Amino acid sequence: MPSNDVRILAQAAVPTAAVGAAAAVVSGVVAGGKGAVGSVVAALVTVLFMGLGLYVLQRTAKSLPHLFQAMGLMLYAAQILLLFIFLAAFRHTSLFHPRAFAFTLIATTLVWIGSQTVAHMKSKILYVEPESSEGSKPTKTGPSS
């Protein structure tokens, strides 16, 4: 991954992990050990799903730039759908507290999306690749005179 992509990933993952840790502490106090486990699992699921989505989106941007916007919209919709499916699949589990898991999943997902948006808006990404100055002459386009 290029440095801009890694920077955006880190700027989204760190606040998400911090919110997940805070949620684990709160859930541990409110719902006991199973609440803390549910919050940790939710934070890990969010970082995994969203990090993988960011990676796929960046690969698409490089290989198929004309599909970038449509792919981004489809990817976010698919991520939210997958998170809800994951939530429904583990609704009646006894491994962790389902409500702590659900609330942490929602909170960390919102934090990830917000942090990724802020990181992307602050990054200075070139939209047009500059020509190399080495041995390349600008070519004249248009009608010849």
PDB file of C-alpha atoms in Angstrom:
ATOM      1  CA  MET A   1       0.000   0.000   0.000  1.00  0.00           C
ATOM      2  CA  PRO A   2       1.253   3.511  -0.744  1.00  0.00           C
ATOM      3  CA  SER A   3       2.034   5.769   2.200  1.00  0.00           C
ATOM      4  CA  ASN A   4      -1.214   7.769   1.839  1.00  0.00           C
ATOM      5  CA  ASP A   5      -3.246   4.568   2.096  1.00  0.00           C
ATOM      6  CA  VAL A   6      -1.340   3.374   5.161  1.00  0.00           C
ATOM      7  CA  ARG A   7      -1.751   6.789   6.775  1.00  0.00           C
ATOM      8  CA  ILE A   8      -5.515   6.767   6.164  1.00  0.00           C
ATOM      9  CA  LEU A   9      -5.722   3.199   7.487  1.00  0.00           C
ATOM     10  CA  ALA A  10      -3.844   4.133  10.663  1.00  0.00           C
ATOM     11  CA  GLN A  11      -5.873   7.308  11.191  1.00  0.00           C
ATOM     12  CA  ALA A  12      -9.076   5.270  10.976  1.00  0.00           C
ATOM     13  CA  ALA A  13      -7.938   2.194  12.922  1.00  0.00           C
ATOM     14  CA  VAL A  14      -6.449   3.962  15.952  1.00  0.00           C
ATOM     15  CA  PRO A  15      -9.600   5.896  16.980  1.00  0.00           C
ATOM     16  CA  THR A  16     -11.687   2.794  16.291  1.00  0.00           C
ATOM     17  CA  ALA A  17      -9.471   0.691  18.550  1.00  0.00           C
ATOM     18  CA  ALA A  18      -9.614   3.389  21.247  1.00  0.00           C
ATOM     19  CA  VAL A  19     -13.414   3.440  21.140  1.00  0.00           C
ATOM     20  CA  GLY A  20     -13.417  -0.372  21.202  1.00  0.00           C
ATOM     21  CA  ALA A  21     -11.188  -0.381  24.295  1.00  0.00           C
ATOM     22  CA  ALA A  22     -13.381   2.195  26.041  1.00  0.00           C
ATOM     23  CA  ALA A  23     -16.473   0.181  25.142  1.00  0.00           C
ATOM     24  CA  ALA A  24     -14.824  -2.962  26.512  1.00  0.00           C
ATOM     25  CA  VAL A  25     -14.224  -1.239  29.843  1.00  0.00           C
ATOM     26  CA  VAL A  26     -17.784   0.116  30.015  1.00  0.00           C
ATOM     27  CA  SER A  27     -19.257  -3.223  28.936  1.00  0.00           C
ATOM     28  CA  GLY A  28     -17.104  -5.031  31.467  1.00  0.00           C
ATOM     29  CA  VAL A  29     -18.450  -2.824  34.241  1.00  0.00           C
ATOM     30  CA  VAL A  30     -22.075  -3.008  33.071  1.00  0.00           C
ATOM     31  CA  ALA A  31     -22.350  -6.587  31.765  1.00  0.00           C
ATOM     32  CA  GLY A  32     -19.346  -8.340  33.276  1.00  0.00           C
ATOM     33  CA  GLY A  33     -16.687 -10.382  31.508  1.00  0.00           C
ATOM     34  CA  LYS A  34     -18.969 -11.465  28.669  1.00  0.00           C
ATOM     35  CA  GLY A  35     -19.733  -7.816  27.916  1.00  0.00           C
ATOM     36  CA  ALA A  36     -16.033  -6.999  27.672  1.00  0.00           C
ATOM     37  CA  VAL A  37     -15.448  -9.986  25.388  1.00  0.00           C
ATOM     38  CA  GLY A  38     -18.367  -8.904  23.196  1.00  0.00           C
ATOM     39  CA  SER A  39     -16.946  -5.399  22.872  1.00  0.00           C
ATOM     40  CA  VAL A  40     -13.479  -6.660  21.986  1.00  0.00           C
ATOM     41  CA  VAL A  41     -14.901  -9.020  19.346  1.00  0.00           C
ATOM     42  CA  ALA A  42     -17.003  -6.205  17.880  1.00  0.00           C
ATOM     43  CA  ALA A  43     -14.003  -3.864  17.663  1.00  0.00           C
ATOM     44  CA  LEU A  44     -11.913  -6.566  15.976  1.00  0.00           C
ATOM     45  CA  VAL A  45     -14.696  -7.341  13.493  1.00  0.00           C
ATOM     46  CA  THR A  46     -15.061  -3.668  12.633  1.00  0.00           C
ATOM     47  CA  VAL A  47     -11.341  -3.128  12.093  1.00  0.00           C
ATOM     48  CA  LEU A  48     -11.119  -6.318  10.007  1.00  0.00           C
ATOM     49  CA  PHE A  49     -14.155  -5.591   7.805  1.00  0.00           C
ATOM     50  CA  MET A  50     -13.427  -1.909   7.307  1.00  0.00           C
ATOM     51  CA  GLY A  51      -9.682  -2.385   6.829  1.00  0.00           C
ATOM     52  CA  LEU A  52     -10.298  -5.045   4.212  1.00  0.00           C
ATOM     53  CA  GLY A  53     -12.815  -2.758   2.530  1.00  0.00           C
ATOM     54  CA  LEU A  54     -10.319   0.105   2.415  1.00  0.00           C
ATOM     55  CA  TYR A  55      -7.726  -2.214   0.891  1.00  0.00           C
ATOM     56  CA  VAL A  56     -10.172  -3.401  -1.803  1.00  0.00           C
ATOM     57  CA  LEU A  57     -11.218   0.170  -2.544  1.00  0.00           C
ATOM     58  CA  GLN A  58      -7.626   1.341  -2.976  1.00  0.00           C
ATOM     59  CA  ARG A  59      -6.848  -1.592  -5.301  1.00  0.00           C
ATOM     60  CA  THR A  60      -9.918  -0.736  -7.360  1.00  0.00           C
ATOM     61  CA  ALA A  61      -8.894   2.919  -7.530  1.00  0.00           C
ATOM     62  CA  LYS A  62      -5.560   1.954  -9.021  1.00  0.00           C
ATOM     63  CA  SER A  63      -6.759  -0.636 -11.502  1.00  0.00           C
ATOM     64  CA  LEU A  64     -10.198   0.727 -12.454  1.00  0.00           C
ATOM     65  CA  PRO A  65     -10.291   4.435 -11.576  1.00  0.00           C
ATOM     66  CA  HIS A  66     -13.490   5.047 -13.537  1.00  0.00           C
ATOM     67  CA  LEU A  67     -15.353   2.691 -11.161  1.00  0.00           C
ATOM     68  CA  PHE A  68     -13.981   4.239  -7.966  1.00  0.00           C
ATOM     69  CA  GLN A  69     -17.083   6.156  -6.871  1.00  0.00           C
ATOM     70  CA  ALA A  70     -19.543   3.393  -7.691  1.00  0.00           C
ATOM     71  CA  MET A  71     -17.288   0.823  -6.052  1.00  0.00           C
ATOM     72  CA  GLY A  72     -17.020   2.963  -2.928  1.00  0.00           C
ATOM     73  CA  LEU A  73     -20.779   3.238  -2.578  1.00  0.00           C
ATOM     74  CA  MET A  74     -21.265  -0.463  -3.201  1.00  0.00           C
ATOM     75  CA  LEU A  75     -18.474  -1.363  -0.787  1.00  0.00           C
ATOM     76  CA  TYR A  76     -19.893   0.683   2.092  1.00  0.00           C
ATOM     77  CA  ALA A  77     -23.353  -0.771   1.535  1.00  0.00           C
ATOM     78  CA  ALA A  78     -21.881  -4.285   1.452  1.00  0.00           C
ATOM     79  CA  GLN A  79     -19.866  -3.660   4.629  1.00  0.00           C
ATOM     80  CA  ILE A  80     -22.891  -2.431   6.552  1.00  0.00           C
ATOM     81  CA  LEU A  81     -24.914  -5.386   5.277  1.00  0.00           C
ATOM     82  CA  LEU A  82     -22.176  -7.842   6.295  1.00  0.00           C
ATOM     83  CA  LEU A  83     -21.961  -6.273   9.739  1.00  0.00           C
ATOM     84  CA  PHE A  84     -25.720  -6.657  10.214  1.00  0.00           C
ATOM     85  CA  ILE A  85     -25.533 -10.269   9.003  1.00  0.00           C
ATOM     86  CA  PHE A  86     -22.718 -10.935  11.472  1.00  0.00           C
ATOM     87  CA  LEU A  87     -24.806  -9.319  14.191  1.00  0.00           C
ATOM     88  CA  ALA A  88     -27.843 -11.462  13.318  1.00  0.00           C
ATOM     89  CA  ALA A  89     -25.743 -14.638  13.230  1.00  0.00           C
ATOM     90  CA  PHE A  90     -24.415 -14.066  16.747  1.00  0.00           C
ATOM     91  CA  ARG A  91     -27.626 -12.668  18.221  1.00  0.00           C
ATOM     92  CA  HIS A  92     -28.286 -15.637  20.518  1.00  0.00           C
ATOM     93  CA  THR A  93     -24.713 -16.617  21.347  1.00  0.00           C
ATOM     94  CA  SER A  94     -23.540 -17.464  24.834  1.00  0.00           C
ATOM     95  CA  LEU A  95     -19.889 -16.640  24.086  1.00  0.00           C
ATOM     96  CA  PHE A  96     -20.368 -12.949  24.800  1.00  0.00           C
ATOM     97  CA  HIS A  97     -23.040 -10.412  25.710  1.00  0.00           C
ATOM     98  CA  PRO A  98     -25.002  -9.696  22.472  1.00  0.00           C
ATOM     99  CA  ARG A  99     -26.092  -6.165  23.380  1.00  0.00           C
ATOM    100  CA  ALA A 100     -22.578  -5.082  24.301  1.00  0.00           C
ATOM    101  CA  PHE A 101     -21.403  -6.591  21.020  1.00  0.00           C
ATOM    102  CA  ALA A 102     -24.118  -4.808  19.027  1.00  0.00           C
ATOM    103  CA  PHE A 103     -23.635  -1.378  20.585  1.00  0.00           C
ATOM    104  CA  THR A 104     -19.863  -1.579  20.263  1.00  0.00           C
ATOM    105  CA  LEU A 105     -20.163  -2.732  16.655  1.00  0.00           C
ATOM    106  CA  ILE A 106     -22.338   0.257  15.791  1.00  0.00           C
ATOM    107  CA  ALA A 107     -20.131   2.711  17.681  1.00  0.00           C
ATOM    108  CA  THR A 108     -16.855   1.461  16.203  1.00  0.00           C
ATOM    109  CA  THR A 109     -18.317   1.377  12.694  1.00  0.00           C
ATOM    110  CA  LEU A 110     -19.452   4.996  12.977  1.00  0.00           C
ATOM    111  CA  VAL A 111     -16.076   6.022  14.398  1.00  0.00           C
ATOM    112  CA  TRP A 112     -14.249   4.216  11.570  1.00  0.00           C
ATOM    113  CA  ILE A 113     -16.336   5.898   8.868  1.00  0.00           C
ATOM    114  CA  GLY A 114     -15.951   9.324  10.470  1.00  0.00           C
ATOM    115  CA  SER A 115     -12.217   8.921  11.047  1.00  0.00           C
ATOM    116  CA  GLN A 116     -11.632   7.639   7.531  1.00  0.00           C
ATOM    117  CA  THR A 117     -13.556  10.581   6.108  1.00  0.00           C
ATOM    118  CA  VAL A 118     -11.552  13.104   8.135  1.00  0.00           C
ATOM    119  CA  ALA A 119      -8.254  11.400   7.262  1.00  0.00           C
ATOM    120  CA  HIS A 120      -9.093  11.353   3.568  1.00  0.00           C
ATOM    121  CA  MET A 121     -10.122  15.014   3.567  1.00  0.00           C
ATOM    122  CA  LYS A 122      -6.886  16.032   5.314  1.00  0.00           C
ATOM    123  CA  SER A 123      -4.621  13.990   3.045  1.00  0.00           C
ATOM    124  CA  LYS A 124      -3.081  15.622   0.060  1.00  0.00           C
ATOM    125  CA  ILE A 125      -3.578  13.041  -2.662  1.00  0.00           C
ATOM    126  CA  LEU A 126      -2.647  13.955  -6.209  1.00  0.00           C
ATOM    127  CA  TYR A 127      -5.535  13.625  -8.595  1.00  0.00           C
ATOM    128  CA  VAL A 128      -3.311  13.975 -11.645  1.00  0.00           C
ATOM    129  CA  GLU A 129       0.072  12.299 -11.833  1.00  0.00           C
ATOM    130  CA  PRO A 130       2.713  14.906 -12.731  1.00  0.00           C
ATOM    131  CA  GLU A 131       4.909  14.194 -15.738  1.00  0.00           C
ATOM    132  CA  SER A 132       8.470  13.273 -14.979  1.00  0.00           C
ATOM    133  CA  SER A 133      10.937  16.040 -15.817  1.00  0.00           C
ATOM    134  CA  GLU A 134      13.587  13.559 -16.900  1.00  0.00           C
ATOM    135  CA  GLY A 135      13.966  13.442 -20.674  1.00  0.00           C
ATOM    136  CA  SER A 136      10.344  14.134 -21.449  1.00  0.00           C
ATOM    137  CA  LYS A 137       9.404  17.019 -23.640  1.00  0.00           C
ATOM    138  CA  PRO A 138       5.919  18.422 -23.558  1.00  0.00           C
ATOM    139  CA  THR A 139       4.064  17.401 -26.662  1.00  0.00           C
ATOM    140  CA  LYS A 140       1.997  19.942 -28.489  1.00  0.00           C
ATOM    141  CA  THR A 141      -1.575  18.987 -29.000  1.00  0.00           C
ATOM    142  CA  GLY A 142      -4.116  20.618 -31.205  1.00  0.00           C
ATOM    143  CA  PRO A 143      -3.966  21.859 -34.777  1.00  0.00           C
ATOM    144  CA  SER A 144      -0.558  22.282 -36.382  1.00  0.00           C
ATOM    145  CA  SER A 145       0.380  25.737 -37.617  1.00  0.00           C
TER     146      SER A 145
END
